[in-house]
CSV table of N, CA and C in Angstrom, one decimal:
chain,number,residue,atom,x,y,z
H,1,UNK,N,121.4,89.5,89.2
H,1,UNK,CA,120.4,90.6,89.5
H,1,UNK,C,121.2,91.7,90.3
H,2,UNK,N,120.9,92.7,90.2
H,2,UNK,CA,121.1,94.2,90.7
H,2,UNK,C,121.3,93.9,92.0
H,3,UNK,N,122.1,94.3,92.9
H,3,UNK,CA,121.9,94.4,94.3
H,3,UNK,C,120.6,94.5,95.1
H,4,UNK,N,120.4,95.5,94.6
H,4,UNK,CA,119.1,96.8,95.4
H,4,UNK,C,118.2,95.8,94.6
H,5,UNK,N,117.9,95.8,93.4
H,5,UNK,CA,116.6,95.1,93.3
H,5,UNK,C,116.7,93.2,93.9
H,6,UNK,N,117.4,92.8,94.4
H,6,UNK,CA,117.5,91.7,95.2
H,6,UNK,C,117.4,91.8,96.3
H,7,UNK,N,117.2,93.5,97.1
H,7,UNK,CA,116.7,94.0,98.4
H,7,UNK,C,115.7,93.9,98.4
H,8,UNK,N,115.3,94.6,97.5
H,8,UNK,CA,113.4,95.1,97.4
H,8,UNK,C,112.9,94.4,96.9
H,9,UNK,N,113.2,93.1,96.6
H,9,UNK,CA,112.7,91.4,96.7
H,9,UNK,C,112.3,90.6,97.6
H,10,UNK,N,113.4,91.2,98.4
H,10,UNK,CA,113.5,90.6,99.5
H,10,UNK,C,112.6,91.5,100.8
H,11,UNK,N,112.7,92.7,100.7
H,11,UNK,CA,111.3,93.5,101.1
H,11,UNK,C,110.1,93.0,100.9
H,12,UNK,N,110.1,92.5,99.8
H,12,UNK,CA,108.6,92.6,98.9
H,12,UNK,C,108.0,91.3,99.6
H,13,UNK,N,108.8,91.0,100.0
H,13,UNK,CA,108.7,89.0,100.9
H,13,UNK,C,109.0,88.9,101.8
H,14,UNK,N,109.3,89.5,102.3
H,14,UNK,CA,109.6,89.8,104.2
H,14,UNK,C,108.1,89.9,104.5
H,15,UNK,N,108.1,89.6,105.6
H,15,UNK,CA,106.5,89.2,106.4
H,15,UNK,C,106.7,90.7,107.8
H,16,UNK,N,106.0,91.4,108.0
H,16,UNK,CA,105.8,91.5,109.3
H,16,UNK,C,104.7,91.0,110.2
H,17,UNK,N,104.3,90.9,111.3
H,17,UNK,CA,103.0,90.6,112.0
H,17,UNK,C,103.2,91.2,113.4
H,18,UNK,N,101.8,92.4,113.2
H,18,UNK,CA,101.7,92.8,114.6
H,18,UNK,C,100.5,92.3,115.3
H,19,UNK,N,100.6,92.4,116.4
H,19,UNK,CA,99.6,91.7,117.1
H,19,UNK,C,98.9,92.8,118.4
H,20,UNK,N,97.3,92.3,118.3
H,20,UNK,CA,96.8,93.4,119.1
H,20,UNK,C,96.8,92.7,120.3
H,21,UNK,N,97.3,92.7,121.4
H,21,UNK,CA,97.0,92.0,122.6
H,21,UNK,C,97.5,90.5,122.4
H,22,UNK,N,97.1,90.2,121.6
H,22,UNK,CA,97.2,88.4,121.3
H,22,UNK,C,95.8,88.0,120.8
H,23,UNK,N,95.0,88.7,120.6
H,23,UNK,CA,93.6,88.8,120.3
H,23,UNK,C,93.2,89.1,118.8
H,24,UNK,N,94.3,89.9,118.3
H,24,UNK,CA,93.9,90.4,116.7
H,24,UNK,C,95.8,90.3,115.9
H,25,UNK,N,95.2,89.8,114.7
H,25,UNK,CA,96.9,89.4,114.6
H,25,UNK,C,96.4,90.0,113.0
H,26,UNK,N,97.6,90.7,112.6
H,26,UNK,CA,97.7,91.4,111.3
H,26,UNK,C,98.9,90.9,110.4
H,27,UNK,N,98.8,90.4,109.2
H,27,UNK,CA,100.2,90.1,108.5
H,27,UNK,C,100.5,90.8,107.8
H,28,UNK,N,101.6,91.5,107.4
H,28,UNK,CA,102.0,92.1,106.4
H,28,UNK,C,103.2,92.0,105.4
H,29,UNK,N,103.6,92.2,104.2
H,29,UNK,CA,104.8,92.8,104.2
H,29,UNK,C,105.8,93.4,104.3
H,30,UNK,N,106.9,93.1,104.3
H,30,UNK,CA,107.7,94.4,104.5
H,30,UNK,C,107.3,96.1,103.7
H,31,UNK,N,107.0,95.9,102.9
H,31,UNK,CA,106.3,97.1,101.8
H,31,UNK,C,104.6,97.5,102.3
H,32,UNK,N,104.3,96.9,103.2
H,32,UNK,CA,103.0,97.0,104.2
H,32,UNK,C,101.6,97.1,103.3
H,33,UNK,N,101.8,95.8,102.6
H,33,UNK,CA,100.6,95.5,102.2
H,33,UNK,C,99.7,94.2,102.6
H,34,UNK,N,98.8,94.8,103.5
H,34,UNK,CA,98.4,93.5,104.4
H,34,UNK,C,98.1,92.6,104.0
H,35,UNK,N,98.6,91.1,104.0
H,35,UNK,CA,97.9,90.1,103.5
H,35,UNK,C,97.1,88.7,104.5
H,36,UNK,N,96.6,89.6,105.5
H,36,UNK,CA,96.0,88.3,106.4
H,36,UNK,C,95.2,89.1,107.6
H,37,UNK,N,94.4,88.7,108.2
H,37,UNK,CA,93.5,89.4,109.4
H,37,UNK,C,93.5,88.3,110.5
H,38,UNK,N,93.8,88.0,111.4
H,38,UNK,CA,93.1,86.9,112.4
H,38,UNK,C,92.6,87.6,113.6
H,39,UNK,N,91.1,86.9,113.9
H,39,UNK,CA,90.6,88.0,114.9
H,39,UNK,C,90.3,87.0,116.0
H,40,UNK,N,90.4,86.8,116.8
H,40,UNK,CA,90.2,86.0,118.1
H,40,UNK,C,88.6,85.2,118.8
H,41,UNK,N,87.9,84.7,118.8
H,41,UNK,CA,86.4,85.1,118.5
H,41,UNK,C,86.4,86.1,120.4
H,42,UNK,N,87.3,86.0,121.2
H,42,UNK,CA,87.5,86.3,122.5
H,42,UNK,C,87.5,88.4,122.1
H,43,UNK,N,87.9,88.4,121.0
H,43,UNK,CA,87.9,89.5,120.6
H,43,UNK,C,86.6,90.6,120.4
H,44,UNK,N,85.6,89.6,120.1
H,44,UNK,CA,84.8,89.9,119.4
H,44,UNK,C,83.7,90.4,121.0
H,45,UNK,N,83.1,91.6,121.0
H,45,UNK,CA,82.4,91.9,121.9
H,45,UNK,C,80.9,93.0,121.6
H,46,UNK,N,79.9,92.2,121.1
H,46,UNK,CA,78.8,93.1,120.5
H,46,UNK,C,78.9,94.7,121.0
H,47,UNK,N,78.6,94.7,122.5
H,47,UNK,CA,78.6,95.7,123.1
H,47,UNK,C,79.3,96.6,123.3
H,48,UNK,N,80.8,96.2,123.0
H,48,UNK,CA,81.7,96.9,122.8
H,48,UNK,C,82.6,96.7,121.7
H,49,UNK,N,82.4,97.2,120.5
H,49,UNK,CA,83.0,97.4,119.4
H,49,UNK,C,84.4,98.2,119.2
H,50,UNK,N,84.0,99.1,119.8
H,50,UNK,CA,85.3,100.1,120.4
H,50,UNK,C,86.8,99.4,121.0
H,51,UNK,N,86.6,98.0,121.0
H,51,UNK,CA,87.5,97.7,121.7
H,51,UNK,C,88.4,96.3,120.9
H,52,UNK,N,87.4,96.3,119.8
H,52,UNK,CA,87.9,95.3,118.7
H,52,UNK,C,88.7,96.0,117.9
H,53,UNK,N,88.4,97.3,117.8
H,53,UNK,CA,88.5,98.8,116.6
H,53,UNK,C,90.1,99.0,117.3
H,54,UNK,N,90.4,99.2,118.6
H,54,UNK,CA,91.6,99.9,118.9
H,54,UNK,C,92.4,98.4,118.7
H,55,UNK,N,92.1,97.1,119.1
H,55,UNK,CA,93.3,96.0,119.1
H,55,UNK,C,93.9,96.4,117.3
H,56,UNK,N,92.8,96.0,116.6
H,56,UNK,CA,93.1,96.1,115.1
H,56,UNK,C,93.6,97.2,114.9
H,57,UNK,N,93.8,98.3,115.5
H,57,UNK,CA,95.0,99.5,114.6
H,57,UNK,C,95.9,99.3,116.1
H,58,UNK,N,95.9,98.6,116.9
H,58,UNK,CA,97.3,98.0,117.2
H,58,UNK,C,98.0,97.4,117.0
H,59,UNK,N,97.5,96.4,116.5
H,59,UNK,CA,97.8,95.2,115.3
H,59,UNK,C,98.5,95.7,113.9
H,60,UNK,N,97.7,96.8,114.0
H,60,UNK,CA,98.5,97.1,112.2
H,60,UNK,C,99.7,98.3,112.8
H,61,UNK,N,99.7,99.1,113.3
H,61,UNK,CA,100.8,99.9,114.0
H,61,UNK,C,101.8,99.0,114.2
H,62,UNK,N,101.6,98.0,115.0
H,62,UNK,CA,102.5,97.1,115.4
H,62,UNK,C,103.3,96.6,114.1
H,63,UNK,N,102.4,96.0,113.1
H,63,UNK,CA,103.2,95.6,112.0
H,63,UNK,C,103.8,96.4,111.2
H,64,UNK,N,103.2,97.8,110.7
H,64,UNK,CA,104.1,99.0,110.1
H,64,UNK,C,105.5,99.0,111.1
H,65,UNK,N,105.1,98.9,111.9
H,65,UNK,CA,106.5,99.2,113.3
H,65,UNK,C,107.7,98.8,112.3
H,66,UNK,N,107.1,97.1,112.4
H,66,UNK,CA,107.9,96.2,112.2
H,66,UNK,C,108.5,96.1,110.8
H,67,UNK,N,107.7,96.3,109.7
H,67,UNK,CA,108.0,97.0,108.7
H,67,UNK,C,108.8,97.7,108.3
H,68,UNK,N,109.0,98.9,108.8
H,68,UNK,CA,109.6,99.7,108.5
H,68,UNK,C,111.0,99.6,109.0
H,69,UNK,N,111.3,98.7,110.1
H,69,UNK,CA,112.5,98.1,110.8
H,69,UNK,C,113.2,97.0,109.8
H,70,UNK,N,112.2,96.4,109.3
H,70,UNK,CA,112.7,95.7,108.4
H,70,UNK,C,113.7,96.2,107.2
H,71,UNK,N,112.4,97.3,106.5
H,71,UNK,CA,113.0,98.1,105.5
H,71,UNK,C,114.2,98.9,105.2
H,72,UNK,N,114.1,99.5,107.0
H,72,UNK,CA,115.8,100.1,107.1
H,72,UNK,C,116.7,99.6,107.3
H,73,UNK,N,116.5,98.3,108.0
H,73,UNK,CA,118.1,97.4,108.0
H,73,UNK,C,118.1,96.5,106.7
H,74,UNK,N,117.3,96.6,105.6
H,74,UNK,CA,117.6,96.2,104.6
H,74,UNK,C,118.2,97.0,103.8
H,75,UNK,N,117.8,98.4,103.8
H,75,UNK,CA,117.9,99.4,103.3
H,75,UNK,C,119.1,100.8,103.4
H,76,UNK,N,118.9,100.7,104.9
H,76,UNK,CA,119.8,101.1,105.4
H,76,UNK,C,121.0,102.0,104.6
H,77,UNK,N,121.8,101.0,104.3
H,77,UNK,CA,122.8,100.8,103.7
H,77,UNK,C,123.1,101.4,102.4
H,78,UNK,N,122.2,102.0,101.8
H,78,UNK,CA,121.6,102.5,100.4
H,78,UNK,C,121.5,103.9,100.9
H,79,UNK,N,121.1,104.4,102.1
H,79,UNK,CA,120.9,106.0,102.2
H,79,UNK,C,122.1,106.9,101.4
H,80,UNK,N,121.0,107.5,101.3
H,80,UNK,CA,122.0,109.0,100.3
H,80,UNK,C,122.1,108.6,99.2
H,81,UNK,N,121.8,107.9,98.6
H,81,UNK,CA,122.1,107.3,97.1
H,81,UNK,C,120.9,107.5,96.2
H,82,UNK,N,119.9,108.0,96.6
H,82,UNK,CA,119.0,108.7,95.9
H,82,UNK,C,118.7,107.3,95.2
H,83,UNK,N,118.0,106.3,95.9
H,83,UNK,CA,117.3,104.9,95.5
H,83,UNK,C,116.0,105.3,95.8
């Protein structure tokens, strides 16, 4: 197999997971397509929904983070080569 396409294999299967507090947990791939949600039931607060809403896009920021850290030190190394 091709180099690069044995990277972006290996992207495509890289996991990230960000986590909101410890309360909302998000899985991703490296290529940031979410494949998992876990929500905490401690999370969960009728009254305040607003506060489930911000864990979960910290959760997913967190994992793009991590994503995209992934991508470039896999990647990295390929800049300027118009890949």
């Amino acid at each position: 197999a091709h180099p690069v396409q044995s990277i972006m294999t290996a992207i495509t299967l890289g996991t990230a997971v960000g986590a909101g507090g410890g309360l909302v947990k998000v899985t991703m791939t490296a290529k940031k397509v979410v494949t998992g949600v876990s929500i905490s039931p401690d999370a969960v607060d009728m009254d305040d929904l607003t506060m489930l809403e911000d864990l979960l896009i910290a959760a997913l920021n967190d994992g793009y983070e991590q994503a995209d850290e992934e991508y470039e030190e896999k990647m990295g190394k390929f800049a300027g080569l118009g890949l």
